[in-house]
Coordinates of C-alpha atoms in Angstrom, one line a residue:
I221 CA 25.7 -39.6 22.4
G222 CA 27.5 -39.1 19.1
I223 CA 24.5 -37.5 17.5
D224 CA 24.1 -35.3 20.6
L225 CA 27.7 -34.1 20.3
V226 CA 27.1 -32.9 16.7
A227 CA 23.7 -31.5 17.5
M228 CA 25.0 -29.3 20.3
C229 CA 27.5 -27.7 17.9
V230 CA 25.5 -27.3 14.7
N231 CA 22.3 -26.2 16.4
D232 CA 24.2 -23.3 17.9
V233 CA 26.0 -22.4 14.7
I234 CA 22.7 -22.0 12.7
T235 CA 21.2 -19.5 15.1
C236 CA 23.1 -16.7 13.4
G237 CA 22.0 -17.8 9.9
A238 CA 25.3 -19.7 9.2
K239 CA 25.5 -22.9 7.2
P240 CA 27.6 -25.5 9.1
L241 CA 30.5 -26.7 7.0
Y242 CA 32.5 -29.3 8.8
F243 CA 32.9 -31.0 12.2
L244 CA 35.8 -32.3 14.2
D245 CA 35.6 -34.6 17.3
Y246 CA 37.7 -35.4 20.3
V247 CA 37.2 -38.7 22.2
S248 CA 39.3 -39.6 25.2
T249 CA 39.0 -42.8 27.2
K250 CA 41.1 -45.3 29.2
K251 CA 41.0 -47.8 26.3
I252 CA 39.6 -47.6 22.8
D253 CA 36.8 -50.3 22.6
D254 CA 33.5 -51.1 21.0
N255 CA 31.8 -48.2 22.8
V256 CA 34.1 -45.7 21.1
A257 CA 33.2 -47.3 17.8
D258 CA 29.5 -46.9 18.6
I259 CA 30.1 -43.3 19.5
M260 CA 31.8 -42.7 16.1
V261 CA 28.9 -44.3 14.3
G262 CA 26.7 -41.7 16.1
I263 CA 29.0 -38.8 15.2
L264 CA 29.0 -39.8 11.5
K265 CA 25.1 -40.1 11.6
G266 CA 24.8 -36.7 13.2
C267 CA 27.1 -35.2 10.5
E268 CA 25.0 -36.9 7.8
I269 CA 21.8 -35.4 9.3
A270 CA 23.4 -32.0 9.7
G271 CA 24.8 -32.0 6.2
V272 CA 28.4 -31.5 7.3
E273 CA 31.7 -33.3 6.7
L274 CA 33.7 -35.0 9.5
I275 CA 37.1 -33.9 8.4
G276 CA 39.2 -35.0 11.3
G277 CA 39.5 -35.3 15.0
E278 CA 41.5 -36.9 17.9
T279 CA 41.0 -40.2 19.8
A280 CA 43.2 -40.5 22.9
E281 CA 43.8 -43.2 25.4
H282 CA 44.6 -42.1 29.0
Y283 CA 45.5 -44.9 31.4
R284 CA 44.1 -43.3 34.5
Q285 CA 40.8 -42.2 32.9
S286 CA 37.7 -44.2 34.0
D287 CA 35.1 -42.8 31.7
Y288 CA 34.6 -41.2 28.2
D289 CA 35.3 -37.6 27.5
L290 CA 33.9 -36.1 24.3
A291 CA 34.2 -32.7 22.6
G292 CA 33.1 -31.3 19.3
F293 CA 34.0 -28.4 17.0
C294 CA 32.0 -27.0 14.1
T295 CA 32.6 -24.1 11.7
G296 CA 29.9 -22.4 9.6
I297 CA 29.7 -19.6 7.1
V298 CA 27.3 -16.8 6.4
E299 CA 27.5 -13.6 4.3
K300 CA 28.0 -10.6 6.6
K301 CA 24.8 -8.9 5.3
K302 CA 22.8 -12.0 6.0
I303 CA 23.9 -12.5 9.7
I304 CA 20.9 -12.9 12.0
D305 CA 21.8 -11.1 15.1
G306 CA 18.3 -10.1 16.5
S307 CA 18.8 -6.4 15.7
S308 CA 15.6 -6.3 13.6
I309 CA 13.4 -7.7 16.3
K310 CA 10.7 -5.3 17.5
P311 CA 7.7 -5.3 19.9
S312 CA 4.8 -7.4 18.6
D313 CA 7.0 -9.9 16.8
I314 CA 6.1 -13.5 17.5
V315 CA 8.1 -16.4 18.9
I316 CA 7.6 -19.8 17.2
G317 CA 8.7 -22.9 19.1
L318 CA 9.9 -26.0 17.3
Q319 CA 9.3 -29.4 18.9
S320 CA 12.2 -31.1 20.6
S321 CA 12.8 -34.8 20.4
G322 CA 13.2 -35.0 24.2
I323 CA 15.7 -34.0 26.8
H324 CA 18.3 -32.8 24.2
S325 CA 21.5 -33.4 26.3
N326 CA 20.6 -30.9 29.0
G327 CA 19.5 -31.5 32.6
Y328 CA 21.4 -34.8 32.9
T329 CA 23.2 -33.7 36.1
L330 CA 19.7 -33.7 37.8
I331 CA 18.6 -36.8 35.9
N332 CA 21.7 -38.7 37.0
D333 CA 21.2 -37.7 40.6
M334 CA 17.6 -39.0 40.3
L335 CA 18.9 -42.3 38.8
W336 CA 21.4 -42.6 41.7
R337 CA 18.6 -42.0 44.2
Q338 CA 16.5 -44.5 42.3
K339 CA 13.7 -42.0 41.7
I340 CA 13.7 -43.0 38.0
N341 CA 15.4 -45.6 35.8
Y342 CA 16.3 -45.9 32.2
R343 CA 14.3 -49.1 31.7
D344 CA 11.1 -47.3 32.5
L345 CA 12.1 -44.1 30.6
P346 CA 13.9 -45.1 27.4
E347 CA 13.1 -41.5 26.1
L348 CA 16.1 -40.3 28.2
L349 CA 18.3 -41.8 25.5
T350 CA 16.5 -40.2 22.5
P351 CA 19.1 -38.3 20.4
T352 CA 18.9 -34.5 20.1
R353 CA 17.0 -33.2 17.1
I354 CA 19.2 -31.5 14.5
Y355 CA 17.5 -28.4 13.0
T356 CA 19.9 -27.5 10.2
S357 CA 17.7 -28.7 7.3
V358 CA 14.6 -26.9 8.8
V359 CA 16.5 -23.6 9.2
K360 CA 18.1 -23.8 5.8
R361 CA 14.8 -24.3 4.1
L362 CA 13.3 -21.4 6.0
L363 CA 16.2 -19.0 5.2
D364 CA 16.1 -20.0 1.6
E365 CA 12.4 -19.0 1.4
V366 CA 11.9 -16.0 3.7
D367 CA 14.0 -13.1 4.8
T368 CA 12.0 -12.2 7.9
V369 CA 13.5 -14.6 10.4
Y370 CA 14.8 -11.9 12.8
G371 CA 16.1 -14.1 15.6
M372 CA 16.8 -17.7 16.5
A373 CA 17.6 -19.5 19.7
H374 CA 18.8 -23.1 20.4
I375 CA 17.2 -24.1 23.7
T376 CA 19.9 -25.8 25.8
G377 CA 21.0 -25.6 29.4
G378 CA 19.0 -22.9 31.2
G379 CA 15.9 -23.6 29.2
I380 CA 13.9 -21.0 27.4
P381 CA 14.4 -18.3 30.1
E382 CA 18.2 -18.2 29.6
N383 CA 18.5 -18.9 25.9
L384 CA 15.8 -17.1 24.1
P385 CA 16.6 -13.6 25.5
R386 CA 20.1 -13.8 24.1
C387 CA 18.8 -13.0 20.6
L388 CA 16.9 -9.9 21.7
P389 CA 18.2 -6.4 21.3
E390 CA 18.4 -4.2 24.4
G391 CA 15.1 -2.8 25.7
L392 CA 13.0 -5.8 24.7
K393 CA 12.0 -9.0 26.4
V394 CA 10.0 -12.1 25.6
R395 CA 6.6 -13.0 27.0
V396 CA 6.3 -16.8 26.9
D397 CA 3.0 -18.7 27.4
Y398 CA 4.0 -22.1 28.8
N399 CA 0.4 -23.2 28.4
S400 CA 0.6 -22.8 24.6
W401 CA 2.0 -26.3 24.1
R402 CA 1.5 -29.7 25.7
L403 CA 4.3 -30.7 28.1
P404 CA 5.7 -34.0 26.9
I405 CA 5.2 -37.0 29.2
I406 CA 8.9 -37.5 29.8
F407 CA 9.1 -34.1 31.5
Q408 CA 6.0 -34.8 33.5
D409 CA 7.6 -38.0 34.7
I410 CA 10.8 -36.3 35.7
M411 CA 9.0 -33.5 37.5
M412 CA 6.7 -35.8 39.5
A413 CA 9.5 -38.4 40.3
G414 CA 11.9 -35.7 41.5
E415 CA 9.2 -33.4 43.1
I416 CA 10.8 -30.6 41.1
P417 CA 9.1 -27.2 41.2
E418 CA 7.7 -25.9 37.9
E419 CA 10.0 -22.9 37.9
E420 CA 13.0 -25.1 38.3
M421 CA 11.9 -27.3 35.4
K422 CA 11.8 -24.2 33.2
K423 CA 15.3 -23.3 34.1
V424 CA 16.8 -26.8 33.5
F425 CA 14.9 -28.4 30.7
N426 CA 13.6 -27.4 27.2
L427 CA 10.1 -28.8 28.2
G428 CA 9.4 -29.8 24.6
I429 CA 10.7 -26.8 22.7
G430 CA 14.1 -27.3 21.2
Y431 CA 14.5 -24.3 19.0
C432 CA 12.9 -20.9 18.6
L433 CA 12.3 -18.4 15.8
V434 CA 11.4 -14.8 16.1
V435 CA 9.3 -13.5 13.1
P436 CA 6.8 -10.7 12.3
E437 CA 3.2 -11.6 13.1
E438 CA 2.1 -11.4 9.4
V439 CA 4.4 -14.3 8.3
V440 CA 3.7 -16.7 11.2
D441 CA 1.4 -19.0 9.2
D442 CA 3.7 -19.1 6.2
V443 CA 6.7 -19.9 8.4
Q444 CA 4.9 -22.7 10.3
S445 CA 3.8 -24.3 7.0
M446 CA 7.4 -24.4 5.9
I447 CA 8.9 -25.9 9.0
G448 CA 7.9 -29.5 8.4
L449 CA 7.7 -30.6 12.0
Q450 CA 5.4 -29.8 14.9
S451 CA 5.6 -26.1 16.0
C452 CA 3.4 -23.6 17.8
V453 CA 3.3 -19.9 18.7
I454 CA 4.7 -19.8 22.3
G455 CA 5.0 -16.0 22.9
D456 CA 5.6 -12.5 21.7
I457 CA 8.1 -9.7 22.1
I458 CA 7.4 -6.7 24.3
T459 CA 9.3 -3.8 25.6
S460 CA 11.2 -4.2 28.9
E461 CA 9.2 -1.5 30.6
V462 CA 5.9 -3.5 30.3

């Protein structure tokens, strides 16, 4: 959970080409206990992976609170001329999807409902607790080597349909081929156990793609060779009129 907290912040910050600098956390609970200590270990691990400093935070006890409340804050920096805002994206550009490590902190309202209804359980699906992948080192390496990454998207709540279009300029849209990668087993299990329609799965979960890059077609092979983790071409950019 601590790693997830860091990941949700830094993975968003890097989409504009920024380098994350530091992180602050907020943890609230009824009583500070060993679980809070474990959460802090996760936060520190997430900061280490992301290459940021944990420079402060707040830990609060609230007598009437029965659970744990976490929040995170991250600041990054990027030169104005190097900001990646999607303005250079054009028709025929290609979308590369980077593999997720699993659920990535999203869709747990639905998952918790399925747990409550005993459609699934954590013992059979330990992948539900796999920490979110942090993409800072991958993106930094890419941006140091190439200057043709035109857009990036962190695939969180809303899945690819809601997150990827945010980096596109007006008049363009993305055409995604959901058959271009293999659906991880964890998502197959959730879909079958909950009898969830395929279109709903696309709107809730990342389905195995945690981060997306938009690049020109001629650099796709070079970019994929630099990524260092599993990736695939998942779509292209077309005009909205098509």
